[in-house]
Coordinates of C-alpha atoms in Angstrom, one line a residue:
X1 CA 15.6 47.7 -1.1
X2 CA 16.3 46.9 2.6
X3 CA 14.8 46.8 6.3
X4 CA 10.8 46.4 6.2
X5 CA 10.4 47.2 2.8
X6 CA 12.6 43.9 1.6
X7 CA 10.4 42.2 4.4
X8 CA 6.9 43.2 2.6
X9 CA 8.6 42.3 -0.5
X10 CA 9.6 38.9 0.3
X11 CA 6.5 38.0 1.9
X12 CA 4.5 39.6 -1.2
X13 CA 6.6 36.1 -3.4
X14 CA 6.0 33.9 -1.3
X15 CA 2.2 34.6 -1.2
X16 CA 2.1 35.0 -5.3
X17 CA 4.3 31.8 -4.8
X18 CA 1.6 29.9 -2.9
X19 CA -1.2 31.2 -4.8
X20 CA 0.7 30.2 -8.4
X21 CA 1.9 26.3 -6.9
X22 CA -1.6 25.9 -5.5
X23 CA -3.1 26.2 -8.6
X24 CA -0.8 24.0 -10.4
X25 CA -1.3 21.4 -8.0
X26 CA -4.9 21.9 -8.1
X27 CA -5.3 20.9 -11.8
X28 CA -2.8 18.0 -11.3
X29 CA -4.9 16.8 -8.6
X30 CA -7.4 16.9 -10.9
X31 CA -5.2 14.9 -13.5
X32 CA -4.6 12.6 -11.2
X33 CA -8.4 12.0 -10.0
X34 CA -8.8 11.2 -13.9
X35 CA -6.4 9.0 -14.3
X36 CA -7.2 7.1 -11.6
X37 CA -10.7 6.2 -12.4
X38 CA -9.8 5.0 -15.6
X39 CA -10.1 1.5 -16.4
X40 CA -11.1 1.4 -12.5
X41 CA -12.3 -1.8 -13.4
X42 CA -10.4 -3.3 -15.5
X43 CA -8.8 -6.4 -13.6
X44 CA -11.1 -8.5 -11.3
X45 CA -10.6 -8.4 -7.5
X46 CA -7.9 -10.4 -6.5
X47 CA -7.4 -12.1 -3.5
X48 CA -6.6 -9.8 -1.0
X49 CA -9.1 -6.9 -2.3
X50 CA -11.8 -10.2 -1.4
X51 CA -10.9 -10.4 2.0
X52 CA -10.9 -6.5 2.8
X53 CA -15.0 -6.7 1.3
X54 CA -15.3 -10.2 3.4
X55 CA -13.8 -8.2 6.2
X56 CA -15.8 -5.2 5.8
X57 CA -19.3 -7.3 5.7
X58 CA -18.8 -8.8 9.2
X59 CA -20.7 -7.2 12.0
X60 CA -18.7 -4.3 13.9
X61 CA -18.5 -6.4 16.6
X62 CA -16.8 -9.5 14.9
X63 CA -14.8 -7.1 12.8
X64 CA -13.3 -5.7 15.8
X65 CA -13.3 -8.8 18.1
X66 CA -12.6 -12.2 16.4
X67 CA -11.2 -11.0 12.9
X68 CA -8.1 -9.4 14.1
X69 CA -8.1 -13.4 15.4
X70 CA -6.9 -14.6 12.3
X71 CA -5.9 -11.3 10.0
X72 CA -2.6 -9.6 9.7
X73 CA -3.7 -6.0 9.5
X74 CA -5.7 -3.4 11.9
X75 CA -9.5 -3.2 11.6
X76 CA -9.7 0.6 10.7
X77 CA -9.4 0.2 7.0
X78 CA -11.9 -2.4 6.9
X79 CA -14.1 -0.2 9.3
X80 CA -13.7 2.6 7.0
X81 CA -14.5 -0.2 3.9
X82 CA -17.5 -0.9 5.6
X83 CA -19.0 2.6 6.3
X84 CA -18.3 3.1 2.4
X85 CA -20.0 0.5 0.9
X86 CA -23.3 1.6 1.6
X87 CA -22.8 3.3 -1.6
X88 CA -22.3 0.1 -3.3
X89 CA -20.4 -3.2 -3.8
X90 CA -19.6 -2.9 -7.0
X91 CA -16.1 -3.1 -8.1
X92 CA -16.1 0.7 -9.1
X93 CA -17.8 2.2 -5.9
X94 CA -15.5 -0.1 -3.5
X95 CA -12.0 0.8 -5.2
X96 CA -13.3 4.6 -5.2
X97 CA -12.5 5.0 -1.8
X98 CA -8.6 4.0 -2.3
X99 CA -8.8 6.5 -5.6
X100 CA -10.2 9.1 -3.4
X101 CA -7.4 8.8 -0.3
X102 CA -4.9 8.6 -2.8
X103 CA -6.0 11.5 -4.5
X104 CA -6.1 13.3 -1.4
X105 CA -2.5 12.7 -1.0
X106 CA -1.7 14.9 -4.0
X107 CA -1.4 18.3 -2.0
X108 CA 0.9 16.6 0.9
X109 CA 3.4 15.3 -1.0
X110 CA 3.6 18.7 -2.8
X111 CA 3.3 20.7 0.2
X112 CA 6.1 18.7 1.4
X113 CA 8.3 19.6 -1.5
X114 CA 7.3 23.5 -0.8
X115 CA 8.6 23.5 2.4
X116 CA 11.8 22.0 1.2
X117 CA 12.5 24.1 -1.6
X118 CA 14.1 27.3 -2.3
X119 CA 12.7 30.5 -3.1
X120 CA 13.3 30.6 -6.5
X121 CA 11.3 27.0 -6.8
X122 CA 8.6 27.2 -4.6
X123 CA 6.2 26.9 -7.7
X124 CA 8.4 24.4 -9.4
X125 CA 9.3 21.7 -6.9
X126 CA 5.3 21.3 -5.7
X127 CA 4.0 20.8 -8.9
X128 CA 6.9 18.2 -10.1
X129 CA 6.2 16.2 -7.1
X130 CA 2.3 16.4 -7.6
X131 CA 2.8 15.6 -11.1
X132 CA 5.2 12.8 -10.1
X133 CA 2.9 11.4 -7.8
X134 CA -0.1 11.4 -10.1
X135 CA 2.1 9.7 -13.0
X136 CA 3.4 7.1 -10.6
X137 CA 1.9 3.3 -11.8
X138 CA 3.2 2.2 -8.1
X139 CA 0.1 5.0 -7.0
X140 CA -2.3 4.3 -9.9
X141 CA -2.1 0.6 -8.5
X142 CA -2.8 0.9 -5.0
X143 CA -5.4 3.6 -5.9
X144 CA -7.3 0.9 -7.8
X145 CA -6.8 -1.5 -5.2
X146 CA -9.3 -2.4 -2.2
X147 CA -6.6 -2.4 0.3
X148 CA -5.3 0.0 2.4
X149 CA -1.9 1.0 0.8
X150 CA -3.0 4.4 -0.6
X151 CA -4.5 5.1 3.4
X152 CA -0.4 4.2 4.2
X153 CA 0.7 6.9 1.5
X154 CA -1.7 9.7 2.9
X155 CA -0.9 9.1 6.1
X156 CA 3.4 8.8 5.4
X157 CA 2.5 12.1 3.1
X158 CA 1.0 13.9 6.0
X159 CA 3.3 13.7 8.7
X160 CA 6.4 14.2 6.1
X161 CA 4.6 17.5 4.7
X162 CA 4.2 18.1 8.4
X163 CA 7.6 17.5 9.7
X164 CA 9.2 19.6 6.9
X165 CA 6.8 22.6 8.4
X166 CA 8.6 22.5 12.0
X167 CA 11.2 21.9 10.7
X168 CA 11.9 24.8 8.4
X169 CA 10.3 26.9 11.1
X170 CA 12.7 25.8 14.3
X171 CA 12.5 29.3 16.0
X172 CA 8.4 29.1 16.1
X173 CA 8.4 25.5 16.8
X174 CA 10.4 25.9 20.0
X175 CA 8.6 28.2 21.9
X176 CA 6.9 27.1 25.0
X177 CA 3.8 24.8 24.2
X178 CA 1.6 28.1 25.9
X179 CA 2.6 30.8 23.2
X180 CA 2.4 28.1 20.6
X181 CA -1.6 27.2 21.5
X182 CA -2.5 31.1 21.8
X183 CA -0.7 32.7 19.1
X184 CA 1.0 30.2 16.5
X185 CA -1.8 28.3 14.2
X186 CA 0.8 27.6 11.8
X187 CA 2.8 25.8 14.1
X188 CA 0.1 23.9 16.1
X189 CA -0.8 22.7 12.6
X190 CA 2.0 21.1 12.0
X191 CA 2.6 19.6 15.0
X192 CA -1.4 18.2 14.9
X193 CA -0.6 16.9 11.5
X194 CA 2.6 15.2 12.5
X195 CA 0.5 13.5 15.3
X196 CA -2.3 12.5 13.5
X197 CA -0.7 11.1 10.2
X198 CA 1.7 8.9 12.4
X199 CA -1.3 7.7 14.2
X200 CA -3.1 7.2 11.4
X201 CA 0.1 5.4 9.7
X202 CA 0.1 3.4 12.3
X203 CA -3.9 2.5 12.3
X204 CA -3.2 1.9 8.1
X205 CA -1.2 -1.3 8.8
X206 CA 0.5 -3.3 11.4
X207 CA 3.9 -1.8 10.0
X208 CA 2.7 1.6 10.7
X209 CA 4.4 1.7 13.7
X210 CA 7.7 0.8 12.7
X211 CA 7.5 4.0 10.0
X212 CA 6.7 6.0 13.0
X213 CA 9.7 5.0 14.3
X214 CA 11.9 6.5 12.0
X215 CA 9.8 9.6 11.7
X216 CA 10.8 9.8 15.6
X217 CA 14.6 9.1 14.6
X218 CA 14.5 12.1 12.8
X219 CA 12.7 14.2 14.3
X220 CA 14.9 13.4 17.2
X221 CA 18.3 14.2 15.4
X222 CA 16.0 17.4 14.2
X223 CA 16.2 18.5 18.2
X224 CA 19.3 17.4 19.1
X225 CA 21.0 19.0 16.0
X226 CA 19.0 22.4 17.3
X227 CA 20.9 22.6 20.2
X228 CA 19.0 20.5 22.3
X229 CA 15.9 23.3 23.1
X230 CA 13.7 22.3 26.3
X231 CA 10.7 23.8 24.5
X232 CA 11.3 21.9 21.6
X233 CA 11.5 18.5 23.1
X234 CA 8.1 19.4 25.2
X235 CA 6.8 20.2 22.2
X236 CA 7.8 17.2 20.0
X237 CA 6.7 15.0 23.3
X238 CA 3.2 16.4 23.7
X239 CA 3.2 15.5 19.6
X240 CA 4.2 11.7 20.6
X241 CA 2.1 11.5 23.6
X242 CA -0.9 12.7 21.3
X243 CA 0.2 10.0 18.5
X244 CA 0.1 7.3 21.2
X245 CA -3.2 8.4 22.6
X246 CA -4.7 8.1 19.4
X247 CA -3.5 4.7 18.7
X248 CA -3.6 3.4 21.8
X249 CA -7.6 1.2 21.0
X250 CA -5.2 -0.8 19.0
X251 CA -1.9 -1.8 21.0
X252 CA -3.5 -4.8 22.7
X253 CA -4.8 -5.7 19.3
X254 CA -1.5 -5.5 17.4
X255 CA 0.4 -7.5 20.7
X256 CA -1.9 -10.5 20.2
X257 CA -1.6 -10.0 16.7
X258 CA 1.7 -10.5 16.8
X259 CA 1.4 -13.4 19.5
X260 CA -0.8 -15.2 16.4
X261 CA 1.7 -15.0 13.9
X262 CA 4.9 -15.3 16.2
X263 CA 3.0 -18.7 16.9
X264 CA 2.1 -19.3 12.8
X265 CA 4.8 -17.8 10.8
X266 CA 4.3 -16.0 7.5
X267 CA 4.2 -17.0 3.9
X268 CA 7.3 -14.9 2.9
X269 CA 10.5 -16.1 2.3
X270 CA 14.3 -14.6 2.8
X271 CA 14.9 -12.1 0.4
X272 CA 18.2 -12.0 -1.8
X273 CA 20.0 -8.9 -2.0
X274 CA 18.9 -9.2 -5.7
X275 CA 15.5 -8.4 -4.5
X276 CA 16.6 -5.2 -2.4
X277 CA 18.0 -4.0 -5.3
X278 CA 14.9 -4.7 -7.3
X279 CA 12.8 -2.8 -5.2
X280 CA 14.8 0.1 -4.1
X281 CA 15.2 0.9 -7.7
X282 CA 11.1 0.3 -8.3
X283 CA 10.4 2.8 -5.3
X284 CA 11.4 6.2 -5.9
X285 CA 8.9 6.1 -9.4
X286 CA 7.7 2.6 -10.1
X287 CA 8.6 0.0 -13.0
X288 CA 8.2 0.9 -16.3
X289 CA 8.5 -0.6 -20.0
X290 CA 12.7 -0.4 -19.2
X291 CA 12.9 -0.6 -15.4
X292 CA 16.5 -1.1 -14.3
X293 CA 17.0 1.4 -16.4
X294 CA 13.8 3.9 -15.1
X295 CA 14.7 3.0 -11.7
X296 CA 18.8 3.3 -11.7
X297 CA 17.8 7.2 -13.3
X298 CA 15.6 7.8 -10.4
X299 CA 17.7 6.5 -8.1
X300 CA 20.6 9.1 -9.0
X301 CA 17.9 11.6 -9.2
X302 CA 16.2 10.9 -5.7
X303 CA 20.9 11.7 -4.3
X304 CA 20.9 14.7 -6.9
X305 CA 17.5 16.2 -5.1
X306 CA 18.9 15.2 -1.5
X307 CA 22.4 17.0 -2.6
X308 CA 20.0 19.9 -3.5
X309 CA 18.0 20.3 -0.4
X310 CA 21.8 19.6 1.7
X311 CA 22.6 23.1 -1.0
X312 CA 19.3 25.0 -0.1
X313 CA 19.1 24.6 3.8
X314 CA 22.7 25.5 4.1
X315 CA 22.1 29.1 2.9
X316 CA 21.8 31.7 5.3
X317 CA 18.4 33.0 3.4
X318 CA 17.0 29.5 3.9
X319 CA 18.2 27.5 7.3
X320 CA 19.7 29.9 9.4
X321 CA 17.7 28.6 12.4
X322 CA 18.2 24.9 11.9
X323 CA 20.8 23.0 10.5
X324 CA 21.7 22.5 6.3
X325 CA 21.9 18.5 6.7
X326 CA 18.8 17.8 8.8
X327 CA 15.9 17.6 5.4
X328 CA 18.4 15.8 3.1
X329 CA 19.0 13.3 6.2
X330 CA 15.0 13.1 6.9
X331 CA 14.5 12.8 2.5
X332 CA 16.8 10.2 2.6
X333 CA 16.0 8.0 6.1
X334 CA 12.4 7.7 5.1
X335 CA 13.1 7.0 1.7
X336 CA 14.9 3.7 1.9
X337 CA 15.4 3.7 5.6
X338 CA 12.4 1.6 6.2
X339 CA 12.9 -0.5 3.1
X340 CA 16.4 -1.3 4.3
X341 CA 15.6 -2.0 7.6
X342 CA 13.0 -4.8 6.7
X343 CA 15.2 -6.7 4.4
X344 CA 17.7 -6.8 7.5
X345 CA 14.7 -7.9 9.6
X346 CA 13.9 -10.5 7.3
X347 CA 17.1 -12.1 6.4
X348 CA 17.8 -12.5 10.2
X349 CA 14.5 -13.0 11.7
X350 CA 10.4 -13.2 10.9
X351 CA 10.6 -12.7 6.4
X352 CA 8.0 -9.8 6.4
X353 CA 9.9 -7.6 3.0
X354 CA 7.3 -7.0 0.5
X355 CA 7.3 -4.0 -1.4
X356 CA 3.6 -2.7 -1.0
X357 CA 4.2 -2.7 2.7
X358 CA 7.2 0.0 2.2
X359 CA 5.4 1.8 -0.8
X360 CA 4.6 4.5 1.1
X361 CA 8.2 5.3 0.9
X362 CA 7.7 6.7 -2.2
X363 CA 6.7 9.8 -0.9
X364 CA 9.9 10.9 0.3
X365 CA 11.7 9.7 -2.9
X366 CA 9.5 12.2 -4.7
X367 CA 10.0 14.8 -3.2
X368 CA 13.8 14.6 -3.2
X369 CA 13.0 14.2 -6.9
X370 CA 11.2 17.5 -7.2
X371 CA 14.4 18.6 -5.8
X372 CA 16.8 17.2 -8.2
X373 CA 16.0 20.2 -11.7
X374 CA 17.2 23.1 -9.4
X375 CA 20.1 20.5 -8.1
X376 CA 21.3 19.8 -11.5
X377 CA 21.3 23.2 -12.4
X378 CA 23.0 24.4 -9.7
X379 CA 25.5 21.7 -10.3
X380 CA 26.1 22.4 -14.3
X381 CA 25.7 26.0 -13.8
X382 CA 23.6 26.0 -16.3
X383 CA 19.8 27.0 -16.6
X384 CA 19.1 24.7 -19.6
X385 CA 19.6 22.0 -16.9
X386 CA 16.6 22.4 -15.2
X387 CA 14.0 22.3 -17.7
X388 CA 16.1 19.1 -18.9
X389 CA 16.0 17.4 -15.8
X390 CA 12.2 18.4 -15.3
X391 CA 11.7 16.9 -19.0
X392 CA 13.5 13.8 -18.1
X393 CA 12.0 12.9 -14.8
X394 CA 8.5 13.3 -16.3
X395 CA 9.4 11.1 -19.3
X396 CA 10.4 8.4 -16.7
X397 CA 7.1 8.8 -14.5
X398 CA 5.3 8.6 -17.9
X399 CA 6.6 5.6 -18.7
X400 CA 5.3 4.1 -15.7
X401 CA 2.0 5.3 -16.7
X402 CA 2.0 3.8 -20.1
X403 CA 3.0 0.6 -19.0
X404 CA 0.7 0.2 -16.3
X405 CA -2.6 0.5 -18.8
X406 CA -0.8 -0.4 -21.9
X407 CA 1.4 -3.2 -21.3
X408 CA 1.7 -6.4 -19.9
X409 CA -1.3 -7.0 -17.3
X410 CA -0.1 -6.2 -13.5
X411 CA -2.3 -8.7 -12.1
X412 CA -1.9 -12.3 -12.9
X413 CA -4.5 -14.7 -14.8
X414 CA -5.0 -16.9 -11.6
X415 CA -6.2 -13.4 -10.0
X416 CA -9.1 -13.1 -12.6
X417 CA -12.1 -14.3 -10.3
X418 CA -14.4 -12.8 -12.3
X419 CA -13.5 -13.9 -15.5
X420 CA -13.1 -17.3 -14.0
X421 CA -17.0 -17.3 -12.5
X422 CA -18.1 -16.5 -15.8
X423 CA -16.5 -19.5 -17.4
X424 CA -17.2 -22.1 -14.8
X425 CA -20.8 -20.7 -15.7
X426 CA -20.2 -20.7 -19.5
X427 CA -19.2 -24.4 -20.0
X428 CA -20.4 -26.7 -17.1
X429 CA -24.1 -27.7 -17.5
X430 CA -24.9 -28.1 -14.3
X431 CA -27.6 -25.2 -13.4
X432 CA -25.2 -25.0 -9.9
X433 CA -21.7 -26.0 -10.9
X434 CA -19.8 -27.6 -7.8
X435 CA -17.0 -26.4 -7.5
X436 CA -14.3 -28.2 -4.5
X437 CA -11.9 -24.9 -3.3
X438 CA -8.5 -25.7 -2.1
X439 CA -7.5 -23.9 0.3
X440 CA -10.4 -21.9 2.1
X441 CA -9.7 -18.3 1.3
X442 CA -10.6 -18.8 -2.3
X443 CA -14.5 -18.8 -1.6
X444 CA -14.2 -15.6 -0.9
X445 CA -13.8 -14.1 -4.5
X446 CA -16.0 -16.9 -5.7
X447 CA -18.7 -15.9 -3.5
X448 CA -18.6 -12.4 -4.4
X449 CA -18.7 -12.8 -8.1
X450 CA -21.3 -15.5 -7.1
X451 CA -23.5 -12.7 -5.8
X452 CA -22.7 -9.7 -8.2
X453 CA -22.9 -11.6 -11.2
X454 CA -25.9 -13.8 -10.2
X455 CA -24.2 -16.8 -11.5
X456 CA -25.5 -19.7 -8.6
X457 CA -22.1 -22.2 -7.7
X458 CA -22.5 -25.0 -5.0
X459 CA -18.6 -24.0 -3.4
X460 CA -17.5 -27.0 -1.6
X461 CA -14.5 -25.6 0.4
X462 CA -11.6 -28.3 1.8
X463 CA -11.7 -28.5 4.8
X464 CA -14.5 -25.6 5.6
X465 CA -15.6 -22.2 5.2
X466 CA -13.3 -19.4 5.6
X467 CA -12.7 -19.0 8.2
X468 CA -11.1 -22.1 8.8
X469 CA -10.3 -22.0 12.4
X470 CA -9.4 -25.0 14.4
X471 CA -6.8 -26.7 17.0
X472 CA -5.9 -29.6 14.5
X473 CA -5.4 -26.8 12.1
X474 CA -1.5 -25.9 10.6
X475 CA -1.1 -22.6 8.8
X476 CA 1.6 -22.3 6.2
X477 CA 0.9 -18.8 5.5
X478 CA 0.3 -17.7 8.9
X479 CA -2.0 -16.2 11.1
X480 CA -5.2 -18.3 10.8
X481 CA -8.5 -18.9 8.8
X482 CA -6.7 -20.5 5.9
X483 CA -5.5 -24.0 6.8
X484 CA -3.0 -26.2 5.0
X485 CA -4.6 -29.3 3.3
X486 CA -4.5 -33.2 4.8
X487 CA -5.6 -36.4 3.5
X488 CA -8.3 -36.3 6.5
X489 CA -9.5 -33.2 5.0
X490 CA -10.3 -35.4 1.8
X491 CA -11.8 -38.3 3.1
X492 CA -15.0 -36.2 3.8
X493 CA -15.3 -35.4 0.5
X494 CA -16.7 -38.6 -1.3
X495 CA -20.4 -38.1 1.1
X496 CA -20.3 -34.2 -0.2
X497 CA -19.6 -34.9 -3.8
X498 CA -22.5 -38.2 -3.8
X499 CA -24.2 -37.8 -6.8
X500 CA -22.4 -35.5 -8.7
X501 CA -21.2 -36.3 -11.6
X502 CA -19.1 -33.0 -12.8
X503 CA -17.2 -31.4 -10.4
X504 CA -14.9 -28.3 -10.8
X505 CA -11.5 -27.9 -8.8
X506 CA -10.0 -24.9 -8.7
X507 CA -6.9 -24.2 -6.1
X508 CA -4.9 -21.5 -5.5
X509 CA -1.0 -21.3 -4.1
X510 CA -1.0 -25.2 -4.0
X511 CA 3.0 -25.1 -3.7
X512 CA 2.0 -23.2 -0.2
X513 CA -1.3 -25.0 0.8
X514 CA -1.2 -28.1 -0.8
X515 CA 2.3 -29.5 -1.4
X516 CA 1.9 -32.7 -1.4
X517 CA -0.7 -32.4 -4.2
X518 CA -3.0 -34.2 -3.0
X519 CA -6.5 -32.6 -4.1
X520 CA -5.3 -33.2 -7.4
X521 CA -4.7 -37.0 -6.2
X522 CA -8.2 -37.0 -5.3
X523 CA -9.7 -35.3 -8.3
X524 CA -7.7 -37.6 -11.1
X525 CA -8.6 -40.8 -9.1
X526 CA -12.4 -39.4 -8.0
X527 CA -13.2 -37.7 -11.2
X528 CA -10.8 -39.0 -14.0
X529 CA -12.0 -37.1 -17.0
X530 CA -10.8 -34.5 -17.9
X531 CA -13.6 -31.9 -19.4
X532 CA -12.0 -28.3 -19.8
X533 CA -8.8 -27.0 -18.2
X534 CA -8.5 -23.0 -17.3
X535 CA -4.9 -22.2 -16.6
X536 CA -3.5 -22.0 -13.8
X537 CA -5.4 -24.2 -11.6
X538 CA -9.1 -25.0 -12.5
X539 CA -10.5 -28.0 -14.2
X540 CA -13.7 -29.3 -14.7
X541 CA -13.7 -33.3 -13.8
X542 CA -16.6 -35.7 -14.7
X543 CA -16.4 -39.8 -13.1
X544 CA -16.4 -42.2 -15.9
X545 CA -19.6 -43.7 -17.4
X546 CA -21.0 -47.0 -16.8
X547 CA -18.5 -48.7 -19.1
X548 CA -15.6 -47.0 -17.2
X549 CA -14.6 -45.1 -20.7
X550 CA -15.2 -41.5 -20.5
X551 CA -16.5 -40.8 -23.4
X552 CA -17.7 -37.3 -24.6
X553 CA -19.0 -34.7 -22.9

């Protein structure tokens, strides 16, 4: 068959295509909404999932105001936080939000493997990289986590699902912005999607805007590599324009936010290149039970699938109106462009590497992954090789999965607030334990086990409540509200402790805060006896009796 009639066929696959990957990814998502919400509550907010309820409990005004002040991050996720917990502060309702987005991110990652696969895996290559996704512990984390890393994924998801759909379509994408509004949803889609997940990447976290930049770099080499089409760059300009308009609230914010910690510094230090190698083999899938092992196998995979895409865009049938190298460049830029690009940042400037700010990166890894089955078929020439590779890929995202619920815990003991408020109210005998904090941001998770628990603690934070803001103030891990400890800070503590006789200390990062160890000074030569000790850094102090012995409890 030829002419029309090949036409009608062709478009009659695609459709059965769609219809057929849609409702794979449909059950996955599904899968992955299960998965997700079990053992939601299993670890006890850490630190950083505190301050995003502390954040979210401030007035809108304060929240928008004075707390990008002293906080690294944009407002908009705690905004969104806030709005949510009207249904509840509960561990379970407040990490349901992050489960939700996350889920949601299931159909753009494999909408964005649909547009860069071939015909014949239209069905395949979505579904991998939904199941991929789902199976990933690096997105069963963050989608248990009250922070806004999964909002980072949807958002990177988004405009990379969106990108790939201008992309694949570069005749339709560079017709005049007029045709385009009257007779092209399609197109205007993707183009709206492109602009509003940047912008929404961007409102996610402060480094949003440095992931838009290399969405830009591509999208750039996209238009230059088209011939350099008028239309197209009108086009991909009204897109930026939009992206900026939407983001604009929050410039001013970000500038003085980087004024803050340009003045403070940040807690990070210079990574190795041992470290870069550590997490660009963690990213494409996460760290399993044998992870130099689960991530070198990925790796190769994540080159096999950009080899494959390089194969499928260079045939006439699939890219003869853009050109074959463009996706596999785009795959592999926002891959492990951005991770790349920080550890150069940090080794010769501001340290600001850490892996769950680049996480989002995953998305494009997985998708060239979806990629990689038809790839190593194509390159063995033999069919067996792509349910193999399909077999294998899934056994190393499963791996990830099992490790993350069954084996070692992925949150450390000093994060385990809530199973430390229950034991300061287990063994002290005081009605209202005291309990002296070091440094200031570790009322936070006290206070909120305090509340949800209804256990009553007297917190006595050194040198004041977060958060602790103040001109005499120095802050070793940058930005502000969480102060580095003094021996003035100390002094005040004899007229608050007056009278009591037990006191619990419990610090947190005391190598950071506290180097000079000198709340432990205080407590040993305050409140030498020691009652009870709870690894890593709590203990339960009483002064001596009259006779200066201490006795027994």
């Amino acid at each position: 068959m030829s002419g029309p009639g090949q036409t009608l066929a062709d478009r009659a696959d695609r459709s059965s295509a769609g219809r057929r990957a849609l409702a794979g990814v449909a059950v996955i998502t599904a899968g992955a909404l299960l998965l997700r919400l079990y053992q939601i509550d299993r670890y006890s907010l850490w630190l950083d999932e505190a301050y995003s309820v502390w954040f979210s409990t401030r007035g809108w005004a304060y929240l928008w105001q004075e707390v990008p002040r002293f906080e690294t991050h944009p407002a908009f996720y705690y905004s969104l936080l806030k709005s949510w917990s009207a249904l509840g502060r509960d561990e379970v309702t407040l990490r349901l939000l992050s489960v939700l987005v996350n889920v949601s991110t299931v159909p753009f990652v494999a909408l964005a493997a649909y547009f860069c696969a071939n015909a014949r895996d239209r069905v395949a290559a979505p579904c991998l990289a939904a199941l991929l996704f789902a199976l990933s512990d690096t997105q069963i984390f963050s989608a248990q986590d009250v922070r806004p890393y999964a909002l980072m994924s949807l958002a990177f998801a988004m405009a990379l699902a969106s990108t790939f759909a201008l992309m694949r379509s570069t005749e339709r994408a560079s017709r005049p912005p007029g045709h385009i509004l009257r007779h092209d949803r399609g197109i205007l889609a993707a183009y709206g999607g492109v602009s509003i997940g940047l912008a929404l990447l961007a409102w996610s976290h402060n480094l949003g805007p440095f992931f838009d930049l290399f969405f830009g770099a591509c999208l750039i080499a996209w238009w230059v590599a088209t011939g350099l089409r008028p239309a197209l760059l009108v086009n991909l300009s009204c897109a930026a324009a939009l992206t900026v308009l939407l983001y604009a609230p929050n410039i001013p914010i970000i500038l003085m936010q980087m004024e803050v910690m340009g003045e403070n510094g940040f807690w990070l230090w210079r990574p190795g290149l041992g470290e870069l190698i550590d997490k660009l083999l963690r990213l494409p899938l996460g760290t399993g039970a044998l992870a130099g092992a689960t991530g070198l196998l990925a790796g190769l995979a994540v080159l096999l699938g950009v080899w494959g895409a390089w194969r499928t865009w260079r045939q006439p049938a699939e890219g003869r109106d853009r050109p074959a190298w463009i996706v596999p460049l785009t795959l592999l830029v926002l891959a492990f462009g951005p991770a790349m690009a920080l550890f150069v940042l940090s080794r010769i400037g501001q340290p600001i590497f850490l892996f769950r700010t680049f996480q989002a990166s995953q998305v494009a890894a997985i998708v060239a992954l979806a990629l990689a089955p038809s790839a190593a078929a194509a390159l063995s020439r033999r069919d067996l090789a792509r349910p193999l590779a399909v077999a294998l890929l899934v056994i190393l995202a499963l791996n990830t999965t099992f490790t993350y619920y069954l084996g070692p815990p992925t949150r450390p003991a000093s994060e385990d607030w809530r199973g430390l408020t229950q034991r300061i109210a287990g063994i002290s005998t005081q009605v209202e334990p005291t309990v002296v904090i070091v440094p200031a941001s570790v009322e936070l998770p006290l206070a909120y086990y305090e509340a949800e628990l209804d256990i009553p603690l007297d917190l006595v934070v050194v040198p004041e409540s977060y958060p602790a803001i103040g001109p005499a103030y120095r802050y070793p891990a940058g930005g502000g509200g969480v102060p580095g400890i003094t021996p003035d800070m100390l002094r005040s503590l004899d007229a608050r402790l007056e009278g009591k006789d037990e006191t619990w200390f419990v610090s947190r990062a005391a190598d950071v805060f506290d180097p000079r160890a000198l709340l432990s000074a205080y407590a040993q030569q305050t409140f030498p006896c020691l009652v009870e000790a709870i690894p890593p850094a709590a203990e339960l102090r009483r002064r001596p009796g009259p006779d200066g012995d201490c006795g027994t409890r």
